PDB file of C-alpha atoms in Angstrom:
ATOM      1  CA  ASP S  26      -0.339   0.238  -0.225  1.00 96.00           C
ATOM      2  CA  ILE S  27       1.104   3.545  -0.483  1.00 98.00           C
ATOM      3  CA  GLN S  28       1.235   5.645   2.670  1.00 98.00           C
ATOM      4  CA  MET S  29       1.226   9.124   2.567  1.00 98.00           C
ATOM      5  CA  THR S  30       2.901  11.285   5.621  1.00 98.00           C
ATOM      6  CA  GLN S  31       1.136  14.757   5.881  1.00 98.00           C
ATOM      7  CA  SER S  32       3.650  17.674   7.508  1.00 98.00           C
ATOM      8  CA  PRO S  33       2.679  19.109  10.089  1.00 97.00           C
ATOM      9  CA  SER S  34       0.330  17.223  11.709  1.00 98.00           C
ATOM     10  CA  SER S  35      -0.671  20.689  13.833  1.00 97.00           C
ATOM     11  CA  LEU S  36      -0.571  23.947  12.662  1.00 96.00           C
ATOM     12  CA  SER S  37      -1.638  27.591  14.447  1.00 96.00           C
ATOM     13  CA  ALA S  38      -1.834  30.573  12.402  1.00 96.00           C
ATOM     14  CA  SER S  39      -3.006  33.892  12.209  1.00 95.00           C
ATOM     15  CA  VAL S  40      -5.790  35.397   9.772  1.00 96.00           C
ATOM     16  CA  GLY S  41      -3.866  36.421   7.093  1.00 96.00           C
ATOM     17  CA  ASP S  42      -1.042  34.423   7.263  1.00 96.00           C
ATOM     18  CA  ARG S  43       0.782  32.199   4.278  1.00 97.00           C
ATOM     19  CA  VAL S  44       0.431  28.262   4.879  1.00 97.00           C
ATOM     20  CA  THR S  45       1.730  25.513   3.548  1.00 98.00           C
ATOM     21  CA  ILE S  46       1.169  21.741   4.217  1.00 98.00           C
ATOM     22  CA  THR S  47       3.100  19.143   2.724  1.00 98.00           C
ATOM     23  CA  CYS S  48       2.248  15.528   1.783  1.00 98.00           C
ATOM     24  CA  ARG S  49       4.786  13.132   0.725  1.00 98.00           C
ATOM     25  CA  ALA S  50       3.792   9.565  -0.947  1.00 98.00           C
ATOM     26  CA  SER S  51       6.336   6.090  -0.003  1.00 98.00           C
ATOM     27  CA  GLN S  52       6.462   6.250  -4.004  1.00 98.00           C
ATOM     28  CA  SER S  53       5.809   7.787  -6.976  1.00 98.00           C
ATOM     29  CA  ILE S  54       2.332   8.744  -7.157  1.00 98.00           C
ATOM     30  CA  SER S  55       2.846  10.757 -10.416  1.00 97.00           C
ATOM     31  CA  ARG S  56      -0.280  13.956  -9.520  1.00 97.00           C
ATOM     32  CA  SER S  57      -3.115  11.913  -8.749  1.00 97.00           C
ATOM     33  CA  LEU S  58      -3.403  13.504  -5.908  1.00 98.00           C
ATOM     34  CA  ASN S  59      -6.176  15.284  -4.080  1.00 98.00           C
ATOM     35  CA  TRP S  60      -6.589  17.268  -1.078  1.00 98.00           C
ATOM     36  CA  TYR S  61      -9.141  17.835   1.158  1.00 98.00           C
ATOM     37  CA  GLN S  62     -10.914  20.430   4.225  1.00 98.00           C
ATOM     38  CA  GLN S  63     -13.023  19.103   6.925  1.00 98.00           C
ATOM     39  CA  ARG S  64     -14.408  21.322   8.805  1.00 97.00           C
ATOM     40  CA  PRO S  65     -16.000  20.068  12.404  1.00 95.00           C
ATOM     41  CA  GLY S  66     -18.526  17.913  12.212  1.00 96.00           C
ATOM     42  CA  LYS S  67     -19.326  18.167   8.579  1.00 97.00           C
ATOM     43  CA  ALA S  68     -17.853  16.282   5.229  1.00 98.00           C
ATOM     44  CA  PRO S  69     -15.296  16.366   3.166  1.00 98.00           C
ATOM     45  CA  LYS S  70     -14.778  18.831   0.825  1.00 98.00           C
ATOM     46  CA  VAL S  71     -12.416  18.817  -2.099  1.00 98.00           C
ATOM     47  CA  LEU S  72     -10.605  21.753  -2.651  1.00 98.00           C
ATOM     48  CA  ILE S  73      -7.316  20.673  -5.192  1.00 98.00           C
ATOM     49  CA  TYR S  74      -7.574  17.590  -7.430  1.00 97.00           C
ATOM     50  CA  ALA S  75      -4.946  15.759  -9.389  1.00 97.00           C
ATOM     51  CA  ALA S  76      -2.294  18.095  -7.293  1.00 97.00           C
ATOM     52  CA  SER S  77      -3.326  20.904  -8.758  1.00 97.00           C
ATOM     53  CA  ASN S  78      -6.265  22.185 -10.110  1.00 97.00           C
ATOM     54  CA  LEU S  79      -8.447  24.256  -8.205  1.00 98.00           C
ATOM     55  CA  GLN S  80     -12.961  23.131  -7.701  1.00 97.00           C
ATOM     56  CA  SER S  81     -14.969  24.855  -9.179  1.00 96.00           C
ATOM     57  CA  GLY S  82     -16.115  27.162  -5.687  1.00 97.00           C
ATOM     58  CA  VAL S  83     -13.165  26.791  -4.033  1.00 98.00           C
ATOM     59  CA  PRO S  84     -11.250  30.787  -3.255  1.00 98.00           C
ATOM     60  CA  SER S  85      -7.983  31.018  -5.380  1.00 98.00           C
ATOM     61  CA  ARG S  86      -6.522  31.716  -2.414  1.00 98.00           C
ATOM     62  CA  PHE S  87      -5.928  27.970  -2.404  1.00 98.00           C
ATOM     63  CA  SER S  88      -3.052  26.004  -4.149  1.00 98.00           C
ATOM     64  CA  GLY S  89      -1.478  23.039  -4.847  1.00 98.00           C
ATOM     65  CA  SER S  90       1.535  21.619  -6.724  1.00 98.00           C
ATOM     66  CA  GLY S  91       4.150  18.554  -7.803  1.00 98.00           C
ATOM     67  CA  SER S  92       4.229  15.099  -8.332  1.00 98.00           C
ATOM     68  CA  GLY S  93       6.138  12.015  -7.457  1.00 98.00           C
ATOM     69  CA  THR S  94       6.299  12.024  -4.052  1.00 98.00           C
ATOM     70  CA  ASP S  95       5.564  15.713  -2.888  1.00 98.00           C
ATOM     71  CA  PHE S  96       3.388  17.641  -2.683  1.00 98.00           C
ATOM     72  CA  THR S  97       2.432  21.301  -1.206  1.00 98.00           C
ATOM     73  CA  LEU S  98      -0.882  23.279  -0.506  1.00 98.00           C
ATOM     74  CA  THR S  99      -0.941  26.473  -0.354  1.00 98.00           C
ATOM     75  CA  ILE S 100      -3.112  28.990   1.220  1.00 98.00           C
ATOM     76  CA  SER S 101      -1.894  32.415   0.596  1.00 96.00           C
ATOM     77  CA  SER S 102      -3.876  34.542   3.138  1.00 95.00           C
ATOM     78  CA  LEU S 103      -5.936  32.440   5.602  1.00 96.00           C
ATOM     79  CA  GLN S 104      -8.847  34.030   6.334  1.00 96.00           C
ATOM     80  CA  PRO S 105     -11.204  32.687   9.600  1.00 94.00           C
ATOM     81  CA  GLU S 106     -13.121  30.218   7.217  1.00 95.00           C
ATOM     82  CA  ASP S 107      -9.961  28.201   6.613  1.00 96.00           C
ATOM     83  CA  PHE S 108      -9.548  26.999  10.228  1.00 92.00           C
ATOM     84  CA  ALA S 109      -9.963  23.171   9.744  1.00 97.00           C
ATOM     85  CA  THR S 110      -8.174  19.951   8.908  1.00 98.00           C
ATOM     86  CA  TYR S 111      -7.159  19.056   5.615  1.00 98.00           C
ATOM     87  CA  TYR S 112      -6.144  15.856   3.907  1.00 98.00           C
ATOM     88  CA  CYS S 113      -4.382  14.892   1.260  1.00 98.00           C
ATOM     89  CA  GLN S 114      -5.867  11.739  -0.421  1.00 98.00           C
ATOM     90  CA  GLN S 115      -3.569   9.175  -3.056  1.00 98.00           C
ATOM     91  CA  THR S 116      -6.081   7.618  -5.996  1.00 97.00           C
ATOM     92  CA  TYR S 117      -2.554   6.980  -8.585  1.00 97.00           C
ATOM     93  CA  THR S 118      -3.889   3.221  -6.864  1.00 96.00           C
ATOM     94  CA  THR S 119      -6.059   1.339  -4.596  1.00 94.00           C
ATOM     95  CA  PRO S 120      -6.714   1.124  -1.415  1.00 95.00           C
ATOM     96  CA  TYR S 121      -6.711   4.922  -2.216  1.00 96.00           C
ATOM     97  CA  THR S 122      -5.125   6.149   0.736  1.00 98.00           C
ATOM     98  CA  PHE S 123      -5.370   9.395   3.194  1.00 98.00           C
ATOM     99  CA  GLY S 124      -2.611  11.670   4.880  1.00 98.00           C
ATOM    100  CA  GLN S 125      -3.136  11.365   8.762  1.00 98.00           C
ATOM    101  CA  GLY S 126      -4.614  15.469   7.825  1.00 98.00           C
ATOM    102  CA  THR S 127      -3.256  18.480   9.917  1.00 98.00           C
ATOM    103  CA  LYS S 128      -4.801  20.644  11.941  1.00 98.00           C
ATOM    104  CA  LEU S 129      -5.092  24.634  11.251  1.00 97.00           C
ATOM    105  CA  GLU S 130      -5.682  26.618  14.329  1.00 96.00           C
ATOM    106  CA  ILE S 131      -5.781  29.711  15.210  1.00 88.00           C
ATOM    107  CA  LYS S 132      -2.987  31.564  16.473  1.00 88.00           C
TER     108      LYS S 132
ATOM    109  CA  GLU L   8     -30.405  18.635  -5.197  1.00 96.00           C
ATOM    110  CA  VAL L   9     -27.260  16.865  -5.823  1.00 97.00           C
ATOM    111  CA  GLN L  10     -26.898  14.860  -2.666  1.00 98.00           C
ATOM    112  CA  LEU L  11     -26.071  11.343  -1.487  1.00 98.00           C
ATOM    113  CA  VAL L  12     -27.962  10.295   1.803  1.00 98.00           C
ATOM    114  CA  GLU L  13     -27.002   7.773   4.378  1.00 98.00           C
ATOM    115  CA  SER L  14     -28.597   5.986   6.169  1.00 98.00           C
ATOM    116  CA  GLY L  15     -29.035   2.668   8.769  1.00 98.00           C
ATOM    117  CA  GLY L  16     -26.221   2.821  10.944  1.00 98.00           C
ATOM    118  CA  GLY L  17     -26.403   2.446  14.805  1.00 98.00           C
ATOM    119  CA  LEU L  18     -25.279   0.292  17.796  1.00 98.00           C
ATOM    120  CA  VAL L  19     -23.911  -3.575  16.975  1.00 98.00           C
ATOM    121  CA  GLN L  20     -22.932  -5.821  18.929  1.00 98.00           C
ATOM    122  CA  PRO L  21     -19.325  -7.240  17.754  1.00 98.00           C
ATOM    123  CA  GLY L  22     -19.431  -9.783  15.708  1.00 98.00           C
ATOM    124  CA  ARG L  23     -22.713  -8.870  14.530  1.00 98.00           C
ATOM    125  CA  SER L  24     -23.686  -7.832  10.867  1.00 98.00           C
ATOM    126  CA  LEU L  25     -25.449  -4.158   9.687  1.00 98.00           C
ATOM    127  CA  ARG L  26     -25.947  -3.425   6.508  1.00 98.00           C
ATOM    128  CA  LEU L  27     -25.132   0.695   5.077  1.00 98.00           C
ATOM    129  CA  SER L  28     -27.774   2.427   2.280  1.00 98.00           C
ATOM    130  CA  CYS L  29     -26.742   5.496   0.743  1.00 98.00           C
ATOM    131  CA  ALA L  30     -28.962   7.205  -1.760  1.00 98.00           C
ATOM    132  CA  ALA L  31     -28.145   9.445  -4.429  1.00 98.00           C
ATOM    133  CA  SER L  32     -29.759  12.262  -6.317  1.00 98.00           C
ATOM    134  CA  GLY L  33     -29.807  15.170  -8.441  1.00 97.00           C
ATOM    135  CA  PHE L  34     -27.270  13.362 -10.856  1.00 97.00           C
ATOM    136  CA  THR L  35     -26.653  10.330 -13.581  1.00 97.00           C
ATOM    137  CA  PHE L  36     -25.942   7.427 -10.707  1.00 97.00           C
ATOM    138  CA  ASP L  37     -25.548   4.996 -13.359  1.00 94.00           C
ATOM    139  CA  ASP L  38     -23.209   7.118 -14.812  1.00 96.00           C
ATOM    140  CA  TYR L  39     -20.445   6.918 -11.608  1.00 96.00           C
ATOM    141  CA  ALA L  40     -18.398   5.167  -9.403  1.00 97.00           C
ATOM    142  CA  VAL L  41     -18.907   5.654  -5.967  1.00 98.00           C
ATOM    143  CA  HIS L  42     -17.317   4.719  -2.108  1.00 98.00           C
ATOM    144  CA  TRP L  43     -17.105   4.211   0.904  1.00 98.00           C
ATOM    145  CA  VAL L  44     -14.823   6.241   3.808  1.00 98.00           C
ATOM    146  CA  ARG L  45     -15.216   5.747   7.225  1.00 98.00           C
ATOM    147  CA  GLN L  46     -13.674   7.807  10.231  1.00 98.00           C
ATOM    148  CA  ALA L  47     -13.239   6.444  13.728  1.00 98.00           C
ATOM    149  CA  PRO L  48     -14.504   9.502  16.336  1.00 97.00           C
ATOM    150  CA  GLY L  49     -11.602  12.133  16.477  1.00 96.00           C
ATOM    151  CA  LYS L  50      -9.067  10.140  13.889  1.00 98.00           C
ATOM    152  CA  GLY L  51      -8.726  10.738  10.348  1.00 98.00           C
ATOM    153  CA  LEU L  52      -9.923   9.242   6.850  1.00 98.00           C
ATOM    154  CA  GLU L  53      -9.884   5.829   5.837  1.00 98.00           C
ATOM    155  CA  TRP L  54     -10.701   4.484   2.515  1.00 98.00           C
ATOM    156  CA  VAL L  55     -13.444   1.563   2.719  1.00 98.00           C
ATOM    157  CA  SER L  56     -14.341  -0.307  -0.105  1.00 98.00           C
ATOM    158  CA  GLY L  57     -15.370   1.469  -3.998  1.00 97.00           C
ATOM    159  CA  ILE L  58     -17.314   0.480  -6.909  1.00 97.00           C
ATOM    160  CA  ASN L  59     -17.525   1.103 -10.115  1.00 96.00           C
ATOM    161  CA  TRP L  60     -20.869   1.861 -12.539  1.00 96.00           C
ATOM    162  CA  ASN L  61     -21.507  -1.533 -13.512  1.00 96.00           C
ATOM    163  CA  SER L  62     -20.331  -3.335 -11.043  1.00 96.00           C
ATOM    164  CA  GLY L  63     -17.824  -4.774 -12.892  1.00 96.00           C
ATOM    165  CA  SER L  64     -15.113  -3.004 -10.546  1.00 96.00           C
ATOM    166  CA  ILE L  65     -14.665  -3.962  -6.543  1.00 97.00           C
ATOM    167  CA  VAL L  66     -12.124  -2.747  -4.532  1.00 97.00           C
ATOM    168  CA  TYR L  67     -12.066  -3.560  -0.212  1.00 98.00           C
ATOM    169  CA  ALA L  68      -9.628  -2.121   2.354  1.00 98.00           C
ATOM    170  CA  ASP L  69      -7.332  -4.819   3.408  1.00 97.00           C
ATOM    171  CA  SER L  70      -9.002  -3.934   7.106  1.00 98.00           C
ATOM    172  CA  VAL L  71     -12.416  -5.454   5.825  1.00 98.00           C
ATOM    173  CA  LYS L  72     -11.637  -7.567   3.188  1.00 98.00           C
ATOM    174  CA  GLY L  73     -13.736 -10.837   3.198  1.00 98.00           C
ATOM    175  CA  ARG L  74     -16.223  -9.262   6.095  1.00 98.00           C
ATOM    176  CA  PHE L  75     -17.809  -6.709   3.695  1.00 98.00           C
ATOM    177  CA  THR L  76     -18.808  -6.316   0.876  1.00 98.00           C
ATOM    178  CA  ILE L  77     -20.530  -2.955  -1.132  1.00 98.00           C
ATOM    179  CA  SER L  78     -23.256  -3.515  -3.259  1.00 98.00           C
ATOM    180  CA  ARG L  79     -25.393  -0.941  -6.131  1.00 98.00           C
ATOM    181  CA  ASP L  80     -28.503  -1.196  -7.630  1.00 98.00           C
ATOM    182  CA  ASN L  81     -28.692   1.296 -10.265  1.00 98.00           C
ATOM    183  CA  ALA L  82     -32.032   1.176 -10.751  1.00 98.00           C
ATOM    184  CA  LYS L  83     -32.714   2.557  -7.054  1.00 98.00           C
ATOM    185  CA  ASN L  84     -29.941   5.299  -7.492  1.00 98.00           C
ATOM    186  CA  SER L  85     -28.491   3.062  -3.957  1.00 98.00           C
ATOM    187  CA  LEU L  86     -25.000   2.013  -2.737  1.00 98.00           C
ATOM    188  CA  TYR L  87     -24.804  -0.678  -0.206  1.00 98.00           C
ATOM    189  CA  LEU L  88     -22.869  -1.568   2.101  1.00 98.00           C
ATOM    190  CA  GLN L  89     -23.381  -4.925   4.010  1.00 98.00           C
ATOM    191  CA  MET L  90     -21.122  -5.404   7.157  1.00 98.00           C
ATOM    192  CA  ASN L  91     -20.085  -8.454   8.398  1.00 98.00           C
ATOM    193  CA  SER L  92     -18.675 -10.140  11.460  1.00 98.00           C
ATOM    194  CA  LEU L  93     -17.873  -6.277  12.401  1.00 98.00           C
ATOM    195  CA  ARG L  94     -15.556  -5.419  14.945  1.00 98.00           C
ATOM    196  CA  ALA L  95     -15.207  -2.286  17.343  1.00 98.00           C
ATOM    197  CA  GLU L  96     -12.347  -0.998  15.529  1.00 98.00           C
ATOM    198  CA  ASP L  97     -15.273  -0.913  12.457  1.00 98.00           C
ATOM    199  CA  THR L  98     -16.579   1.950  15.274  1.00 98.00           C
ATOM    200  CA  ALA L  99     -16.308   5.101  12.499  1.00 98.00           C
ATOM    201  CA  LEU L 100     -18.874   8.071  10.828  1.00 98.00           C
ATOM    202  CA  TYR L 101     -19.352   5.977   7.382  1.00 98.00           C
ATOM    203  CA  TYR L 102     -19.305   8.449   4.068  1.00 98.00           C
ATOM    204  CA  CYS L 103     -20.395   7.351   0.905  1.00 98.00           C
ATOM    205  CA  ALA L 104     -18.766   9.169  -1.899  1.00 98.00           C
ATOM    206  CA  LYS L 105     -19.283   9.796  -5.479  1.00 98.00           C
ATOM    207  CA  ILE L 106     -15.762   9.991  -7.760  1.00 96.00           C
ATOM    208  CA  LEU L 107     -14.939  11.298 -10.847  1.00 94.00           C
ATOM    209  CA  GLY L 108     -12.405   8.925 -12.500  1.00 84.00           C
ATOM    210  CA  TRP L 109     -11.297   6.283 -11.304  1.00 81.00           C
ATOM    211  CA  SER L 110      -7.945   5.917 -11.035  1.00 83.00           C
ATOM    212  CA  GLY L 111      -6.937   9.622 -10.770  1.00 87.00           C
ATOM    213  CA  GLY L 112      -9.926  10.943  -9.768  1.00 94.00           C
ATOM    214  CA  TYR L 113     -11.123  12.868  -7.025  1.00 97.00           C
ATOM    215  CA  PHE L 114     -14.188  12.398  -4.600  1.00 97.00           C
ATOM    216  CA  ASP L 115     -16.443  15.042  -5.808  1.00 97.00           C
ATOM    217  CA  LEU L 116     -19.974  14.739  -3.557  1.00 98.00           C
ATOM    218  CA  TRP L 117     -19.728  13.419  -0.385  1.00 98.00           C
ATOM    219  CA  GLY L 118     -22.901  12.219   1.981  1.00 98.00           C
ATOM    220  CA  ARG L 119     -22.798  13.210   5.820  1.00 98.00           C
ATOM    221  CA  GLY L 120     -22.616   9.963   6.962  1.00 98.00           C
ATOM    222  CA  THR L 121     -23.909   7.146   8.778  1.00 98.00           C
ATOM    223  CA  LEU L 122     -22.391   6.079  12.625  1.00 98.00           C
ATOM    224  CA  VAL L 123     -21.682   2.814  13.853  1.00 98.00           C
ATOM    225  CA  THR L 124     -20.991   1.797  16.798  1.00 98.00           C
ATOM    226  CA  VAL L 125     -19.993  -1.543  17.425  1.00 98.00           C
ATOM    227  CA  SER L 126     -19.845  -2.553  21.396  1.00 97.00           C
ATOM    228  CA  SER L 127     -21.065  -5.051  23.482  1.00 96.00           C
TER     229      SER L 127
END
């Protein structure tokens, strides 16, 4: 199975900050990497698909990059609604593994 | 409205069975593969199982293989998960999710989840 490792596991930041979350795959997954946001008590919501494609309706302050084994999610200027948990997921091959999550908290 | 609605969760004893359902509406259900993803209380997301549009391709996580069976009924716009020999570690919120594509795809629509608690 492909292991997905996110860092950091948690992060404290302020409104307006630029934040980067990284995700590393245990083997190459090309660009088959998605990012999801999950707010407390809610279902996950896709932000970025295929490493760098912004899902329709998602604010442009979110961006993704990477290929192969190393990927990043960047939020250019944090807004209050962005404080949530973020997950990466590979869909290169089953099982479609998720990273352990990054909890983004208000400083 | 485009949505997925899960049902069938509840409290069940270890070793017993439960069948989850997911009702789809607002889109052409049989055009898409659908999956189950679960989340144990306070934990991260775990992919469980997936089925393609015509049930010709079915995949499972090792943690549920041989105990869980995924199926769909396109005439009823519904997805199912038959869970047998349940264990305490199966306790989780179970989401159904629609995927755009298969390999290389992404989950673009999720339900709100149904809670399964396995306890004596």
